[in-house]
């Protein structure tokens, strides 16, 4: 029986440039970041339970380069003031400029501006695929846009496992035309809300620890009906 991961974001694994799992405090994280000499820092994988609390803009403001760190669920990220100013992010409703938190689609619009491109991203994705295979996974279902689908196609002859592409709804038509023998098309991804752990999942009642928030509803009923049609 094949081991299948039916909800995968290997692009996130490709962005895993910091060993968050080895860090036990925000102070350790900041110390590590100060030793990174890159022009800007983009990384994925922090989680507040392991670090003791969530890192904030104030913590990252001690770094003299733009920094964006994605939470493990990738529905929330935290940026420093340097990044917020250089990327002109102030004023968006999905930015908490005081704490530096970015949410959902707005977060990913910034990630898309920062993430590696071309051969650098191709190599990072290749490593991520082989990492997944090293855990015994034989098939992954991954969420893609045209750019990520193209990278998978360029790796077709090297893939050590099967890949099922699941396009985000706005990229569906573009991805359909890119299918090949080892890559097949799965279902369509539509973001309606976020995740419970990031407190962006949309609930009927307010969160116990955030009485003023029920989360984020990203699509109206009318929008969903239009998409399905």
PDB file of C-alpha atoms in Angstrom:
ATOM      1  CA  UNK A   1       0.000   0.000   0.000  1.00  0.00           C
ATOM      2  CA  UNK A   2       1.394   3.388  -1.034  1.00  0.00           C
ATOM      3  CA  UNK A   3       1.913   6.154   1.507  1.00  0.00           C
ATOM      4  CA  UNK A   4       0.101   9.227   0.126  1.00  0.00           C
ATOM      5  CA  UNK A   5       0.195  12.767   1.506  1.00  0.00           C
ATOM      6  CA  UNK A   6      -3.088  14.191   0.241  1.00  0.00           C
ATOM      7  CA  UNK A   7      -2.547  17.776   1.455  1.00  0.00           C
ATOM      8  CA  UNK A   8       0.944  18.982   0.696  1.00  0.00           C
ATOM      9  CA  UNK A   9       2.710  22.306   0.265  1.00  0.00           C
ATOM     10  CA  UNK A  10       6.184  21.286  -0.865  1.00  0.00           C
ATOM     11  CA  UNK A  11       6.819  24.904  -1.810  1.00  0.00           C
ATOM     12  CA  UNK A  12       6.855  25.605   1.930  1.00  0.00           C
ATOM     13  CA  UNK A  13       9.393  22.858   2.540  1.00  0.00           C
ATOM     14  CA  UNK A  14      11.458  24.433  -0.233  1.00  0.00           C
ATOM     15  CA  UNK A  15      11.397  27.685   1.769  1.00  0.00           C
ATOM     16  CA  UNK A  16      12.556  25.991   4.986  1.00  0.00           C
ATOM     17  CA  UNK A  17      15.899  27.740   5.396  1.00  0.00           C
ATOM     18  CA  UNK A  18      15.861  27.966   9.207  1.00  0.00           C
ATOM     19  CA  UNK A  19      15.774  24.949  11.607  1.00  0.00           C
ATOM     20  CA  UNK A  20      12.849  26.256  13.670  1.00  0.00           C
ATOM     21  CA  UNK A  21      12.357  22.812  15.221  1.00  0.00           C
ATOM     22  CA  UNK A  22      15.719  23.166  16.987  1.00  0.00           C
ATOM     23  CA  UNK A  23      14.894  26.548  18.533  1.00  0.00           C
ATOM     24  CA  UNK A  24      13.188  26.908  21.912  1.00  0.00           C
ATOM     25  CA  UNK A  25      12.821  30.678  22.249  1.00  0.00           C
ATOM     26  CA  UNK A  26      12.335  33.853  20.245  1.00  0.00           C
ATOM     27  CA  UNK A  27      15.692  35.051  21.570  1.00  0.00           C
ATOM     28  CA  UNK A  28      17.427  32.041  19.990  1.00  0.00           C
ATOM     29  CA  UNK A  29      15.620  32.770  16.731  1.00  0.00           C
ATOM     30  CA  UNK A  30      16.704  36.417  16.669  1.00  0.00           C
ATOM     31  CA  UNK A  31      20.297  35.430  17.436  1.00  0.00           C
ATOM     32  CA  UNK A  32      20.267  32.979  14.529  1.00  0.00           C
ATOM     33  CA  UNK A  33      18.751  35.560  12.160  1.00  0.00           C
ATOM     34  CA  UNK A  34      21.462  38.087  12.987  1.00  0.00           C
ATOM     35  CA  UNK A  35      24.054  35.627  11.696  1.00  0.00           C
ATOM     36  CA  UNK A  36      22.407  35.227   8.284  1.00  0.00           C
ATOM     37  CA  UNK A  37      24.113  37.382   5.673  1.00  0.00           C
ATOM     38  CA  UNK A  38      21.433  37.288   2.971  1.00  0.00           C
ATOM     39  CA  UNK A  39      20.072  40.497   1.454  1.00  0.00           C
ATOM     40  CA  UNK A  40      16.667  39.611   2.903  1.00  0.00           C
ATOM     41  CA  UNK A  41      15.341  36.691   4.947  1.00  0.00           C
ATOM     42  CA  UNK A  42      12.313  34.591   3.977  1.00  0.00           C
ATOM     43  CA  UNK A  43      11.675  31.381   5.905  1.00  0.00           C
ATOM     44  CA  UNK A  44       8.852  29.042   6.920  1.00  0.00           C
ATOM     45  CA  UNK A  45       8.079  26.920   9.952  1.00  0.00           C
ATOM     46  CA  UNK A  46       7.848  28.794  13.273  1.00  0.00           C
ATOM     47  CA  UNK A  47       5.290  27.822  15.882  1.00  0.00           C
ATOM     48  CA  UNK A  48       4.633  29.730  19.085  1.00  0.00           C
ATOM     49  CA  UNK A  49       4.316  26.684  21.357  1.00  0.00           C
ATOM     50  CA  UNK A  50       7.861  25.619  20.551  1.00  0.00           C
ATOM     51  CA  UNK A  51       9.256  29.155  20.813  1.00  0.00           C
ATOM     52  CA  UNK A  52       7.259  30.035  23.928  1.00  0.00           C
ATOM     53  CA  UNK A  53       5.417  32.836  22.118  1.00  0.00           C
ATOM     54  CA  UNK A  54       4.990  34.232  18.640  1.00  0.00           C
ATOM     55  CA  UNK A  55       7.801  36.442  17.328  1.00  0.00           C
ATOM     56  CA  UNK A  56       6.694  40.019  16.679  1.00  0.00           C
ATOM     57  CA  UNK A  57       7.765  42.957  14.570  1.00  0.00           C
ATOM     58  CA  UNK A  58       9.568  44.412  17.579  1.00  0.00           C
ATOM     59  CA  UNK A  59      11.716  41.260  17.867  1.00  0.00           C
ATOM     60  CA  UNK A  60      12.581  41.285  14.172  1.00  0.00           C
ATOM     61  CA  UNK A  61      13.277  45.019  14.075  1.00  0.00           C
ATOM     62  CA  UNK A  62      16.681  44.211  15.587  1.00  0.00           C
ATOM     63  CA  UNK A  63      17.597  42.672  12.204  1.00  0.00           C
ATOM     64  CA  UNK A  64      18.983  45.210   9.719  1.00  0.00           C
ATOM     65  CA  UNK A  65      17.499  43.504   6.628  1.00  0.00           C
ATOM     66  CA  UNK A  66      13.923  42.814   5.490  1.00  0.00           C
ATOM     67  CA  UNK A  67      12.592  39.720   7.280  1.00  0.00           C
ATOM     68  CA  UNK A  68       9.432  37.667   6.704  1.00  0.00           C
ATOM     69  CA  UNK A  69       8.861  34.477   8.692  1.00  0.00           C
ATOM     70  CA  UNK A  70       5.878  32.247   7.880  1.00  0.00           C
ATOM     71  CA  UNK A  71       4.111  30.379  10.654  1.00  0.00           C
ATOM     72  CA  UNK A  72       4.016  26.595  10.230  1.00  0.00           C
ATOM     73  CA  UNK A  73       0.441  26.712   8.825  1.00  0.00           C
ATOM     74  CA  UNK A  74       1.397  29.478   6.349  1.00  0.00           C
ATOM     75  CA  UNK A  75      -1.801  31.396   7.100  1.00  0.00           C
ATOM     76  CA  UNK A  76       0.136  33.932   9.175  1.00  0.00           C
ATOM     77  CA  UNK A  77       3.555  35.527   8.866  1.00  0.00           C
ATOM     78  CA  UNK A  78       5.526  38.104  10.801  1.00  0.00           C
ATOM     79  CA  UNK A  79       7.646  40.855   9.255  1.00  0.00           C
ATOM     80  CA  UNK A  80       9.967  43.537  10.542  1.00  0.00           C
ATOM     81  CA  UNK A  81       9.494  47.259   9.948  1.00  0.00           C
ATOM     82  CA  UNK A  82      12.264  47.257   7.342  1.00  0.00           C
ATOM     83  CA  UNK A  83      10.306  44.868   5.131  1.00  0.00           C
ATOM     84  CA  UNK A  84       6.976  46.631   5.697  1.00  0.00           C
ATOM     85  CA  UNK A  85       8.469  49.945   4.583  1.00  0.00           C
ATOM     86  CA  UNK A  86      10.568  48.675   1.656  1.00  0.00           C
ATOM     87  CA  UNK A  87       7.651  46.682   0.236  1.00  0.00           C
ATOM     88  CA  UNK A  88       5.098  49.450   0.861  1.00  0.00           C
ATOM     89  CA  UNK A  89       2.760  47.248   2.892  1.00  0.00           C
ATOM     90  CA  UNK A  90       1.203  49.786   5.272  1.00  0.00           C
ATOM     91  CA  UNK A  91      -2.538  50.314   5.009  1.00  0.00           C
ATOM     92  CA  UNK A  92      -3.666  46.789   4.112  1.00  0.00           C
ATOM     93  CA  UNK A  93      -6.436  45.395   6.317  1.00  0.00           C
ATOM     94  CA  UNK A  94      -4.625  42.042   6.493  1.00  0.00           C
ATOM     95  CA  UNK A  95      -1.557  43.642   8.097  1.00  0.00           C
ATOM     96  CA  UNK A  96      -1.221  44.244  11.830  1.00  0.00           C
ATOM     97  CA  UNK A  97       1.535  46.833  11.534  1.00  0.00           C
ATOM     98  CA  UNK A  98       2.035  47.091  15.305  1.00  0.00           C
ATOM     99  CA  UNK A  99       2.857  43.403  15.737  1.00  0.00           C
ATOM    100  CA  UNK A 100       4.071  42.844  12.175  1.00  0.00           C
ATOM    101  CA  UNK A 101       1.581  40.074  11.404  1.00  0.00           C
ATOM    102  CA  UNK A 102       0.446  39.457   7.810  1.00  0.00           C
ATOM    103  CA  UNK A 103      -2.463  37.177   7.015  1.00  0.00           C
ATOM    104  CA  UNK A 104      -3.725  34.892   4.263  1.00  0.00           C
ATOM    105  CA  UNK A 105      -3.627  36.056   0.626  1.00  0.00           C
ATOM    106  CA  UNK A 106      -1.891  39.323   1.476  1.00  0.00           C
ATOM    107  CA  UNK A 107       0.885  37.339   3.161  1.00  0.00           C
ATOM    108  CA  UNK A 108       1.337  35.206   0.056  1.00  0.00           C
ATOM    109  CA  UNK A 109       1.403  38.200  -2.254  1.00  0.00           C
ATOM    110  CA  UNK A 110       4.511  39.292  -0.339  1.00  0.00           C
ATOM    111  CA  UNK A 111       6.006  35.780  -0.339  1.00  0.00           C
ATOM    112  CA  UNK A 112       5.648  35.693  -4.123  1.00  0.00           C
ATOM    113  CA  UNK A 113       7.724  38.868  -4.359  1.00  0.00           C
ATOM    114  CA  UNK A 114      10.468  37.451  -2.136  1.00  0.00           C
ATOM    115  CA  UNK A 115      10.747  33.741  -2.903  1.00  0.00           C
ATOM    116  CA  UNK A 116      13.538  32.335  -5.103  1.00  0.00           C
ATOM    117  CA  UNK A 117      12.894  32.249  -8.837  1.00  0.00           C
ATOM    118  CA  UNK A 118      14.017  30.127 -11.757  1.00  0.00           C
ATOM    119  CA  UNK A 119      16.784  27.608 -11.169  1.00  0.00           C
ATOM    120  CA  UNK A 120      17.114  28.490  -7.470  1.00  0.00           C
ATOM    121  CA  UNK A 121      13.465  27.621  -6.800  1.00  0.00           C
ATOM    122  CA  UNK A 122      13.674  24.557  -9.038  1.00  0.00           C
ATOM    123  CA  UNK A 123      16.569  23.185  -7.004  1.00  0.00           C
ATOM    124  CA  UNK A 124      14.811  23.992  -3.716  1.00  0.00           C
ATOM    125  CA  UNK A 125      11.687  22.155  -4.915  1.00  0.00           C
ATOM    126  CA  UNK A 126      13.781  19.184  -6.055  1.00  0.00           C
ATOM    127  CA  UNK A 127      15.297  18.906  -2.575  1.00  0.00           C
ATOM    128  CA  UNK A 128      11.832  19.121  -1.020  1.00  0.00           C
ATOM    129  CA  UNK A 129      10.516  16.305  -3.229  1.00  0.00           C
ATOM    130  CA  UNK A 130      13.424  14.046  -2.331  1.00  0.00           C
ATOM    131  CA  UNK A 131      12.981  14.907   1.351  1.00  0.00           C
ATOM    132  CA  UNK A 132       9.351  13.772   1.132  1.00  0.00           C
ATOM    133  CA  UNK A 133      10.399  10.550  -0.591  1.00  0.00           C
ATOM    134  CA  UNK A 134      12.955   9.998   2.166  1.00  0.00           C
ATOM    135  CA  UNK A 135      10.081   9.801   4.653  1.00  0.00           C
ATOM    136  CA  UNK A 136       8.579   6.955   2.620  1.00  0.00           C
ATOM    137  CA  UNK A 137       5.952   9.047   0.837  1.00  0.00           C
ATOM    138  CA  UNK A 138       5.159   7.687  -2.624  1.00  0.00           C
ATOM    139  CA  UNK A 139       2.593  10.244  -3.779  1.00  0.00           C
ATOM    140  CA  UNK A 140       1.939  13.879  -2.922  1.00  0.00           C
ATOM    141  CA  UNK A 141      -1.050  16.082  -3.732  1.00  0.00           C
ATOM    142  CA  UNK A 142       0.322  19.609  -3.972  1.00  0.00           C
ATOM    143  CA  UNK A 143      -1.360  22.993  -4.384  1.00  0.00           C
ATOM    144  CA  UNK A 144       0.046  24.895  -7.353  1.00  0.00           C
ATOM    145  CA  UNK A 145      -0.159  27.899  -9.626  1.00  0.00           C
ATOM    146  CA  UNK A 146       1.275  27.932 -13.149  1.00  0.00           C
ATOM    147  CA  UNK A 147       4.769  28.808 -11.948  1.00  0.00           C
ATOM    148  CA  UNK A 148       4.999  25.910  -9.499  1.00  0.00           C
ATOM    149  CA  UNK A 149       3.388  23.520 -11.990  1.00  0.00           C
ATOM    150  CA  UNK A 150       6.029  24.483 -14.565  1.00  0.00           C
ATOM    151  CA  UNK A 151       8.761  23.687 -12.040  1.00  0.00           C
ATOM    152  CA  UNK A 152       7.260  20.260 -11.408  1.00  0.00           C
ATOM    153  CA  UNK A 153       7.159  19.620 -15.150  1.00  0.00           C
ATOM    154  CA  UNK A 154      10.810  20.591 -15.485  1.00  0.00           C
ATOM    155  CA  UNK A 155      11.600  17.967 -12.825  1.00  0.00           C
ATOM    156  CA  UNK A 156       9.443  15.268 -14.429  1.00  0.00           C
ATOM    157  CA  UNK A 157      12.301  12.924 -15.327  1.00  0.00           C
ATOM    158  CA  UNK A 158      13.787  13.238 -11.819  1.00  0.00           C
ATOM    159  CA  UNK A 159      10.652  12.796  -9.726  1.00  0.00           C
ATOM    160  CA  UNK A 160      11.027   9.887  -7.262  1.00  0.00           C
ATOM    161  CA  UNK A 161       7.277   9.859  -6.513  1.00  0.00           C
ATOM    162  CA  UNK A 162       3.929  10.635  -8.107  1.00  0.00           C
ATOM    163  CA  UNK A 163       2.653  14.191  -7.991  1.00  0.00           C
ATOM    164  CA  UNK A 164      -1.008  15.188  -8.213  1.00  0.00           C
ATOM    165  CA  UNK A 165      -1.401  18.881  -8.978  1.00  0.00           C
ATOM    166  CA  UNK A 166      -4.218  20.737  -7.241  1.00  0.00           C
ATOM    167  CA  UNK A 167      -4.490  24.226  -8.765  1.00  0.00           C
ATOM    168  CA  UNK A 168      -5.742  27.235  -6.870  1.00  0.00           C
ATOM    169  CA  UNK A 169      -9.036  28.153  -8.490  1.00  0.00           C
ATOM    170  CA  UNK A 170      -7.723  31.314 -10.157  1.00  0.00           C
ATOM    171  CA  UNK A 171      -4.937  29.289 -11.811  1.00  0.00           C
ATOM    172  CA  UNK A 172      -7.028  26.278 -12.857  1.00  0.00           C
ATOM    173  CA  UNK A 173      -7.150  26.913 -16.607  1.00  0.00           C
ATOM    174  CA  UNK A 174      -3.453  27.657 -16.854  1.00  0.00           C
ATOM    175  CA  UNK A 175      -2.432  24.530 -14.958  1.00  0.00           C
ATOM    176  CA  UNK A 176      -4.710  22.184 -16.927  1.00  0.00           C
ATOM    177  CA  UNK A 177      -2.604  22.747 -20.051  1.00  0.00           C
ATOM    178  CA  UNK A 178       0.621  21.728 -18.302  1.00  0.00           C
ATOM    179  CA  UNK A 179      -0.203  18.119 -17.425  1.00  0.00           C
ATOM    180  CA  UNK A 180       2.136  15.286 -18.341  1.00  0.00           C
ATOM    181  CA  UNK A 181       2.486  11.576 -17.663  1.00  0.00           C
ATOM    182  CA  UNK A 182       3.773  11.641 -14.066  1.00  0.00           C
ATOM    183  CA  UNK A 183       1.730  14.674 -13.065  1.00  0.00           C
ATOM    184  CA  UNK A 184      -2.054  14.515 -12.794  1.00  0.00           C
ATOM    185  CA  UNK A 185      -4.689  17.063 -11.880  1.00  0.00           C
ATOM    186  CA  UNK A 186      -6.553  16.807  -8.590  1.00  0.00           C
ATOM    187  CA  UNK A 187      -9.222  19.055  -7.145  1.00  0.00           C
ATOM    188  CA  UNK A 188      -9.366  22.841  -7.131  1.00  0.00           C
ATOM    189  CA  UNK A 189      -8.265  24.869  -4.090  1.00  0.00           C
ATOM    190  CA  UNK A 190     -10.436  27.763  -2.902  1.00  0.00           C
ATOM    191  CA  UNK A 191      -9.544  29.676   0.279  1.00  0.00           C
ATOM    192  CA  UNK A 192     -12.660  30.455   2.321  1.00  0.00           C
ATOM    193  CA  UNK A 193     -10.981  31.064   5.661  1.00  0.00           C
ATOM    194  CA  UNK A 194      -7.740  30.268   7.481  1.00  0.00           C
ATOM    195  CA  UNK A 195      -6.616  27.910  10.237  1.00  0.00           C
ATOM    196  CA  UNK A 196      -7.792  27.457  13.824  1.00  0.00           C
ATOM    197  CA  UNK A 197      -4.294  27.563  15.309  1.00  0.00           C
ATOM    198  CA  UNK A 198      -3.593  30.924  13.641  1.00  0.00           C
ATOM    199  CA  UNK A 199      -7.044  32.165  14.734  1.00  0.00           C
ATOM    200  CA  UNK A 200      -7.971  32.966  11.125  1.00  0.00           C
ATOM    201  CA  UNK A 201     -10.470  30.094  10.634  1.00  0.00           C
ATOM    202  CA  UNK A 202     -13.966  31.606  10.510  1.00  0.00           C
ATOM    203  CA  UNK A 203     -16.174  30.469  13.414  1.00  0.00           C
ATOM    204  CA  UNK A 204     -19.804  30.921  14.407  1.00  0.00           C
ATOM    205  CA  UNK A 205     -18.718  32.211  17.824  1.00  0.00           C
ATOM    206  CA  UNK A 206     -15.683  34.262  18.941  1.00  0.00           C
ATOM    207  CA  UNK A 207     -12.481  32.484  19.932  1.00  0.00           C
ATOM    208  CA  UNK A 208     -12.134  31.730  23.646  1.00  0.00           C
ATOM    209  CA  UNK A 209      -8.829  33.605  23.824  1.00  0.00           C
ATOM    210  CA  UNK A 210      -9.865  36.368  21.395  1.00  0.00           C
ATOM    211  CA  UNK A 211     -13.364  37.428  22.315  1.00  0.00           C
ATOM    212  CA  UNK A 212     -13.346  40.201  19.702  1.00  0.00           C
ATOM    213  CA  UNK A 213     -12.613  37.886  16.772  1.00  0.00           C
ATOM    214  CA  UNK A 214     -14.401  35.108  14.902  1.00  0.00           C
ATOM    215  CA  UNK A 215     -11.570  34.750  12.387  1.00  0.00           C
ATOM    216  CA  UNK A 216     -11.436  35.817   8.750  1.00  0.00           C
ATOM    217  CA  UNK A 217     -14.077  35.082   6.111  1.00  0.00           C
ATOM    218  CA  UNK A 218     -12.251  35.461   2.804  1.00  0.00           C
ATOM    219  CA  UNK A 219     -15.100  34.654   0.394  1.00  0.00           C
ATOM    220  CA  UNK A 220     -18.759  35.586   0.476  1.00  0.00           C
ATOM    221  CA  UNK A 221     -21.523  33.112  -0.365  1.00  0.00           C
ATOM    222  CA  UNK A 222     -22.065  34.996  -3.623  1.00  0.00           C
ATOM    223  CA  UNK A 223     -18.396  34.680  -4.583  1.00  0.00           C
ATOM    224  CA  UNK A 224     -18.397  30.932  -3.890  1.00  0.00           C
ATOM    225  CA  UNK A 225     -21.549  30.429  -5.936  1.00  0.00           C
ATOM    226  CA  UNK A 226     -20.008  32.343  -8.838  1.00  0.00           C
ATOM    227  CA  UNK A 227     -16.812  30.266  -8.678  1.00  0.00           C
ATOM    228  CA  UNK A 228     -18.715  26.972  -8.692  1.00  0.00           C
ATOM    229  CA  UNK A 229     -20.714  28.046 -11.728  1.00  0.00           C
TER     230      UNK A 229
END
